[in-house]
Short mmCIF file of C-alpha atoms in Angstrom, two decimals:
data_model
loop_
_atom_site.label_atom_id
_atom_site.label_comp_id
_atom_site.label_asym_id
_atom_site.label_seq_id
_atom_site.Cartn_x
_atom_site.Cartn_y
_atom_site.Cartn_z
CA MET A 1 68.39 113.30 91.62
CA LYS A 2 66.62 110.16 92.96
CA LYS A 3 69.25 107.12 94.14
CA LYS A 4 68.23 104.84 92.05
CA SER A 5 69.06 107.80 88.88
CA LEU A 6 72.54 108.12 91.19
CA SER A 7 73.42 104.10 90.89
CA VAL A 8 72.38 103.80 87.35
CA LYS A 9 74.96 106.62 86.56
CA LYS A 10 77.64 105.66 88.36
CA LYS A 11 76.73 102.37 87.08
CA ASN A 12 76.83 103.03 83.59
CA HIS A 13 80.28 105.89 84.17
CA ASN A 14 81.96 102.39 85.65
CA LYS A 15 81.53 100.82 82.04
CA ILE A 16 82.80 103.43 80.28
CA ILE A 17 86.48 102.77 82.08
CA LEU A 18 86.59 99.13 82.09
CA LYS A 19 85.54 99.05 78.24
CA TYR A 20 88.92 99.68 78.04
CA LEU A 21 89.95 96.36 78.99
CA ARG A 22 88.90 94.95 76.45
CA ASN A 23 91.47 95.94 74.30
CA LYS A 24 94.12 93.48 74.27
CA ASP A 25 96.70 95.22 74.60
CA ILE A 26 95.62 97.25 77.57
CA SER A 27 94.34 93.48 79.08
CA LYS A 28 97.42 92.22 78.92
CA VAL A 29 99.24 94.68 81.12
CA PHE A 30 96.29 94.79 83.47
CA LYS A 31 96.92 91.30 84.23
CA GLU A 32 100.70 91.61 85.14
CA PHE A 33 99.45 94.45 86.96
CA LYS A 34 96.81 92.49 89.46
CA LYS A 35 98.80 90.28 90.25
CA THR A 36 101.27 92.80 92.50
CA ILE A 37 97.96 94.47 94.49
CA ASN A 38 97.11 92.92 96.90
CA VAL A 39 92.93 93.67 96.58
CA LYS A 40 92.35 93.64 100.73
CA SER A 41 94.99 96.29 101.37
CA LYS A 42 94.88 99.88 101.30
CA TYR A 43 97.56 101.84 98.62
CA ALA A 44 98.10 105.66 97.63
CA VAL A 45 99.49 106.24 93.69
CA ALA A 46 101.95 108.32 93.22
CA ILE A 47 100.95 110.49 90.05
CA SER A 48 103.22 113.04 87.64
CA GLY A 49 101.40 113.37 84.36
CA GLY A 50 103.27 111.75 82.49
CA PRO A 51 102.23 108.35 80.12
CA ASP A 52 104.28 105.75 83.33
CA SER A 53 101.70 106.99 86.45
CA LEU A 54 98.47 108.26 84.54
CA ALA A 55 98.83 104.05 83.05
CA LEU A 56 99.24 103.16 86.51
CA SER A 57 95.86 105.69 87.57
CA TYR A 58 93.81 104.11 85.05
CA PHE A 59 94.63 100.34 86.09
CA CYS A 60 94.26 101.48 89.67
CA LYS A 61 90.93 102.88 89.33
CA CYS A 62 89.57 99.69 87.74
CA ILE A 63 90.67 97.30 90.16
CA SER A 64 88.75 100.17 92.76
CA ILE A 65 85.67 99.52 90.59
CA ILE A 66 86.10 95.34 90.47
CA TYR A 67 87.00 95.10 93.56
CA ASN A 68 85.89 97.91 95.91
CA THR A 69 90.40 98.57 96.88
CA LYS A 70 90.90 102.01 98.51
CA PHE A 71 93.24 103.84 96.59
CA LYS A 72 94.56 107.24 97.67
CA TYR A 73 96.41 109.58 94.26
CA TYR A 74 98.53 112.02 94.86
CA LEU A 75 100.57 114.95 92.69
CA VAL A 76 104.18 116.43 93.99
CA ASP A 77 103.84 119.70 92.51
CA HIS A 78 108.04 120.78 92.11
CA LYS A 79 107.53 124.20 91.44
CA LEU A 80 110.69 123.78 89.65
CA ARG A 81 109.41 125.20 86.62
CA LYS A 82 107.26 128.18 85.87
CA GLU A 83 103.81 126.07 84.05
CA SER A 84 103.95 123.01 86.67
CA THR A 85 100.98 124.20 88.46
CA ARG A 86 99.20 124.84 85.37
CA GLU A 87 99.91 121.45 84.54
CA ALA A 88 99.10 119.93 87.57
CA LYS A 89 95.65 122.14 87.41
CA LYS A 90 95.01 120.09 84.37
CA ILE A 91 95.81 116.37 85.60
CA ILE A 92 93.66 117.19 88.18
CA LYS A 93 90.67 118.06 85.91
CA ILE A 94 91.83 115.06 83.45
CA LEU A 95 91.49 112.24 85.96
CA LYS A 96 87.76 114.07 87.76
CA LYS A 97 86.98 112.47 84.11
CA PHE A 98 87.44 109.17 84.86
CA LYS A 99 86.45 110.16 88.91
CA ILE A 100 89.73 109.79 90.01
CA ASN A 101 90.71 112.36 93.20
CA CYS A 102 94.03 113.23 93.04
CA LYS A 103 95.56 115.71 95.81
CA VAL A 104 98.20 118.44 94.87
CA LEU A 105 101.32 118.01 97.30
CA THR A 106 103.34 121.14 96.94
CA TRP A 107 107.17 121.37 97.54
CA LYS A 108 107.12 125.02 99.53
CA GLY A 109 110.50 126.49 100.07
CA LYS A 110 114.17 126.97 98.37
CA LYS A 111 114.72 125.23 95.75
CA PRO A 112 118.39 124.13 94.83
CA ALA A 113 120.91 125.07 92.01
CA SER A 114 122.90 121.90 91.72
CA ASN A 115 121.77 117.92 92.35
CA ILE A 116 117.84 119.06 91.26
CA GLN A 117 116.91 115.85 90.43
CA SER A 118 118.27 114.01 92.88
CA ILE A 119 116.95 116.21 95.03
CA ALA A 120 113.36 116.90 93.65
CA ARG A 121 113.03 112.72 93.95
CA ASN A 122 114.23 112.56 97.30
CA LYS A 123 111.71 114.94 98.38
CA ARG A 124 108.93 113.67 96.52
CA TYR A 125 109.60 110.55 98.64
CA THR A 126 109.42 112.87 101.70
CA LEU A 127 106.07 114.56 100.60
CA LEU A 128 103.75 110.92 99.64
CA THR A 129 105.06 108.90 102.54
CA ASN A 130 104.38 111.57 105.44
CA GLU A 131 100.89 112.13 103.19
CA CYS A 132 100.47 108.07 103.94
CA GLN A 133 101.12 107.89 106.94
CA LYS A 134 98.71 110.42 108.05
CA SER A 135 96.04 107.60 105.84
CA LYS A 136 97.81 105.24 107.14
CA ILE A 137 98.41 103.97 103.90
CA PRO A 138 101.05 101.16 103.75
CA PHE A 139 101.62 100.69 100.48
CA LEU A 140 103.25 103.96 97.79
CA LEU A 141 102.55 102.15 94.23
CA LEU A 142 105.11 104.37 91.63
CA GLY A 143 104.73 104.28 87.71
CA HIS A 144 108.67 103.05 86.78
CA HIS A 145 108.52 101.44 83.84
CA ILE A 146 111.30 98.82 82.62
CA ASP A 147 112.97 101.37 80.95
CA ASP A 148 113.44 103.34 84.03
CA LEU A 149 114.94 99.94 84.81
CA TYR A 150 117.73 99.68 82.82
CA GLU A 151 118.28 103.55 83.24
CA ASN A 152 119.16 102.75 87.08
CA PHE A 153 121.43 100.05 86.14
CA ILE A 154 123.67 101.59 83.41
CA LEU A 155 123.54 105.07 86.49
CA ARG A 156 125.07 102.81 89.60
CA ILE A 157 127.36 101.16 86.99
CA LEU A 158 129.26 104.61 86.21
CA ARG A 159 129.02 105.64 90.12
CA GLY A 160 130.61 101.89 90.76
CA SER A 161 127.76 101.19 93.38
CA GLY A 162 128.32 97.74 94.42
CA LEU A 163 125.62 94.44 93.59
CA LYS A 164 123.05 95.14 96.19
CA GLY A 165 123.39 99.18 94.42
CA LEU A 166 123.03 97.88 90.93
CA ILE A 167 119.74 96.03 91.04
CA SER A 168 118.17 98.96 93.74
CA MET A 169 115.16 99.39 91.69
CA ASP A 170 112.54 96.36 92.29
CA LYS A 171 109.22 95.56 91.86
CA ILE A 172 108.28 95.14 95.53
CA SER A 173 111.47 97.23 97.17
CA GLU A 174 113.12 95.54 100.25
CA SER A 175 113.11 98.42 102.39
CA ASN A 176 110.60 101.34 103.86
CA PHE A 177 110.14 104.44 103.33
CA ASN A 178 109.36 106.66 106.56
CA ASN A 179 107.83 103.09 107.37
CA VAL A 180 105.78 102.44 104.00
CA LYS A 181 106.77 100.04 101.47
CA ILE A 182 107.21 100.87 97.55
CA ILE A 183 105.95 98.77 95.12
CA ARG A 184 106.38 99.24 91.51
CA PRO A 185 103.58 97.17 89.52
CA LEU A 186 104.77 98.41 85.98
CA ILE A 187 108.27 97.52 86.44
CA ASP A 188 108.87 94.77 83.26
CA ILE A 189 106.36 96.96 81.60
CA LYS A 190 108.04 98.75 77.99
CA LYS A 191 107.33 102.75 78.62
CA THR A 192 106.17 102.68 74.86
CA GLU A 193 103.05 100.65 76.10
CA LEU A 194 102.32 102.76 78.60
CA LYS A 195 102.32 105.28 76.69
CA LYS A 196 99.91 103.67 73.81
CA ILE A 197 97.25 102.77 76.69
CA SER A 198 97.65 107.17 79.04
CA LYS A 199 97.57 107.55 74.47
CA MET A 200 93.98 105.85 74.74
CA VAL A 201 92.09 106.21 77.95
CA PHE A 202 92.94 109.42 78.72
CA ASN A 203 94.26 110.51 75.06
CA PHE A 204 96.53 113.26 77.30
CA PHE A 205 100.12 112.17 78.77
CA VAL A 206 102.28 115.51 80.26
CA GLU A 207 106.10 115.24 78.14
CA ASP A 208 108.59 116.58 80.82
CA PRO A 209 110.77 119.34 78.93
CA SER A 210 113.70 117.66 81.22
CA ASN A 211 113.64 114.29 79.07
CA THR A 212 115.15 116.56 76.30
CA ASN A 213 118.30 118.26 78.89
CA GLU A 214 121.58 116.45 78.27
CA SER A 215 122.76 118.47 81.44
CA PHE A 216 121.23 116.20 83.25
CA LYS A 217 123.18 112.72 83.80
CA ARG A 218 119.98 110.90 83.83
CA ILE A 219 119.08 111.51 80.06
CA ARG A 220 122.85 111.66 78.51
CA ILE A 221 122.04 107.53 80.37
CA ARG A 222 119.24 106.99 78.54
CA LYS A 223 121.07 108.09 74.95
CA LEU A 224 124.18 105.69 76.09
CA ILE A 225 121.47 103.03 76.74
CA ASN A 226 120.54 103.19 72.64
CA THR A 227 124.28 102.95 71.22
CA LEU A 228 125.21 100.69 73.64
CA GLU A 229 121.99 98.71 72.35
CA LEU A 230 123.43 99.82 68.41
CA GLU A 231 126.89 98.52 69.67
CA GLY A 232 125.17 95.04 70.70
CA LEU A 233 123.83 95.63 74.48
CA ASP A 234 120.32 94.89 73.42
CA LYS A 235 117.63 95.12 76.37
CA ASN A 236 117.58 91.85 76.41
CA LYS A 237 120.54 91.58 77.85
CA LEU A 238 120.45 94.00 79.95
CA LYS A 239 117.01 92.59 81.22
CA LEU A 240 119.46 88.93 81.62
CA THR A 241 122.50 90.44 83.18
CA ILE A 242 120.16 91.82 86.16
CA LYS A 243 117.81 89.34 86.30
CA ASN A 244 121.19 87.26 86.87
CA LEU A 245 122.54 89.69 89.42
CA LYS A 246 118.78 89.69 91.64
CA ASP A 247 119.59 86.23 91.80
CA SER A 248 122.96 86.70 93.58
CA ASN A 249 122.14 89.03 95.80
CA SER A 250 119.52 86.83 96.77
CA ALA A 251 122.08 83.87 97.80
CA ILE A 252 124.09 87.26 99.98
CA LYS A 253 121.03 88.40 101.48
CA PHE A 254 120.37 84.77 102.80
CA TYR A 255 123.91 84.22 104.79
CA THR A 256 123.72 88.44 105.84
CA THR A 257 120.16 87.14 107.93
CA LYS A 258 121.92 84.30 109.14
CA ASN A 259 125.45 86.05 110.46
CA ILE A 260 122.70 88.74 112.33
CA ASP A 261 120.57 85.73 113.75
CA LYS A 262 123.53 83.85 114.55
CA ASN A 263 126.03 86.44 115.83
CA SER A 264 124.56 89.46 116.92
CA ILE A 265 121.91 90.17 120.22
CA PHE A 266 119.33 93.09 120.03
CA PHE A 267 117.69 93.73 122.90
CA LYS A 268 114.97 96.18 122.25
CA GLU A 269 114.31 97.29 125.62
CA LYS A 270 117.54 99.39 124.82
CA ASN A 271 117.88 99.28 120.82
CA THR A 272 120.93 98.18 121.10
CA PHE A 273 122.47 95.54 118.92
CA PHE A 274 125.93 93.76 120.47
CA LEU A 275 128.41 91.90 117.29
CA ASN A 276 130.22 88.81 118.23
CA LYS A 277 133.64 87.74 117.22
CA THR A 278 132.14 85.68 114.86
CA PHE A 279 129.99 88.70 112.77
CA PHE A 280 133.24 90.11 111.37
CA THR A 281 135.74 86.73 110.50
CA GLN A 282 132.65 86.66 107.37
CA PRO A 283 132.96 86.96 103.88
CA ASN A 284 133.64 91.04 103.42
CA GLU A 285 130.37 91.39 101.46
CA ILE A 286 128.10 89.56 104.13
CA ILE A 287 129.65 91.79 106.92
CA PHE A 288 129.53 94.68 105.03
CA ARG A 289 125.56 94.17 104.17
CA SER A 290 124.75 92.93 107.82
CA LEU A 291 126.44 96.09 109.45
CA GLY A 292 124.71 98.28 106.85
CA GLU A 293 121.23 96.59 107.80
CA ILE A 294 121.76 97.14 111.54
CA ILE A 295 122.25 100.34 111.08
CA LYS A 296 119.47 101.10 109.07
CA LYS A 297 117.41 99.46 111.78
CA LEU A 298 118.54 101.42 114.27
CA SER A 299 118.54 104.41 112.59
CA LYS A 300 115.34 103.61 110.76
CA LYS A 301 116.39 105.74 107.38
CA TYR A 302 115.33 104.35 104.06
CA TYR A 303 118.63 104.30 103.07
CA MET A 304 121.47 102.25 104.62
CA PRO A 305 125.14 104.54 105.31
CA ARG A 306 127.54 105.37 101.59
CA GLY A 307 129.43 101.91 100.91
CA LYS A 308 132.24 103.86 101.40
CA SER A 309 132.21 104.55 105.11
CA ILE A 310 130.67 101.25 106.03
CA ALA A 311 133.40 99.64 104.11
CA ALA A 312 136.08 102.01 106.09
CA ILE A 313 134.17 101.59 109.98
CA VAL A 314 134.63 97.82 108.88
CA ASN A 315 138.57 97.83 108.71
CA ASN A 316 138.46 100.29 111.36
CA ILE A 317 136.57 97.38 113.89
CA LYS A 318 139.52 94.62 112.58
CA SER A 319 142.17 96.78 113.97
CA GLU A 320 142.96 96.39 117.68
CA LYS A 321 143.38 100.33 117.98
CA PHE A 322 139.41 100.62 117.65
CA LYS A 323 137.07 102.43 120.46
CA LYS A 324 134.31 103.87 119.29
CA THR A 325 133.07 105.77 116.23
CA THR A 326 129.75 107.35 114.76
CA LEU A 327 127.53 106.41 111.55
CA GLY A 328 124.29 106.98 110.39
CA GLY A 329 123.32 108.15 113.22
CA CYS A 330 124.69 105.48 115.34
CA VAL A 331 127.64 105.00 117.67
CA ILE A 332 129.54 101.91 117.44
CA GLN A 333 132.35 101.32 120.50
CA LYS A 334 134.37 98.80 119.97
CA ILE A 335 133.95 96.14 124.14
CA SER A 336 137.02 94.04 124.20
CA GLU A 337 135.87 91.70 121.43
CA THR A 338 132.31 92.77 121.49
CA VAL A 339 130.73 95.72 119.23
CA VAL A 340 128.11 97.75 120.41
CA ILE A 341 126.06 99.62 118.05
CA PHE A 342 123.65 101.79 118.99
CA PRO A 343 121.71 105.26 117.98
CA GLU A 344 123.00 108.50 118.94
CA ARG A 345 121.09 110.33 121.72
CA SER A 346 119.85 114.05 121.09
#
């Protein structure tokens, strides 16, 4: 086929893909999605086959056609269900019709017998971000929607999380996972809207059978939210609560940064922090956050150590008997009134 014919064919195919943006409901969501995207950057897109990730893939394809933005698409096959590989092949085939080339990343090795969803989620992030690093992609897009935000909020309440944990699922993550920034451009969109989009564009999406399995806590929480709605705690009130907590969190972040800047010194050559006495005279939440951020930076881990562990260390440091301990891959040592923190040597 001649070059000119190929070019015409490509243009016609692109027009077919973009025609769905004429629909007012799809166009509305697309405009919200676009606000989070810098068209000059490179992105990886996490695909699961659910309506959220398929809608995400469609919007990314539209951006790539309109602005020539570079996207890579990855699907993780956890191999936790017999039909997962067959489903993955079907998803790949459907995406190819839209000129979306998706690479399958397989979770190899022994699978856990308990805490399956949490371990699988961490493994998925590891596989995805490792692939981003190989391709030098700084941003990973996830298809989380507002219903995921509500579920995460209630789940964290049940775990007894602090303020930061309660609002941990945000549009743009504060922290990097393996030096890759996680972005959730659809976090303000309802799942029902994304289902309509996937149905209209692809006429397909995968319904995960675990979504009805009440042995998983997340599924029980999903049903609990529906019950709470009947009792008057509707999703608009949940949304307002989360927003108010985010405002409070912003204030704490400001004073945490100020505490680290004013009351600690970082020696880059030795990869070591020195904390003065005033560092530990701040309000408890500021000390807690400041210490957690320092340990996270030195250990190069995505998550801070557990809250209980940090709180225990803070109490120990304030006592006269404290000398030395380890936490989160770091050594914490008190010399006179100065606390020194550096990574454990392997």
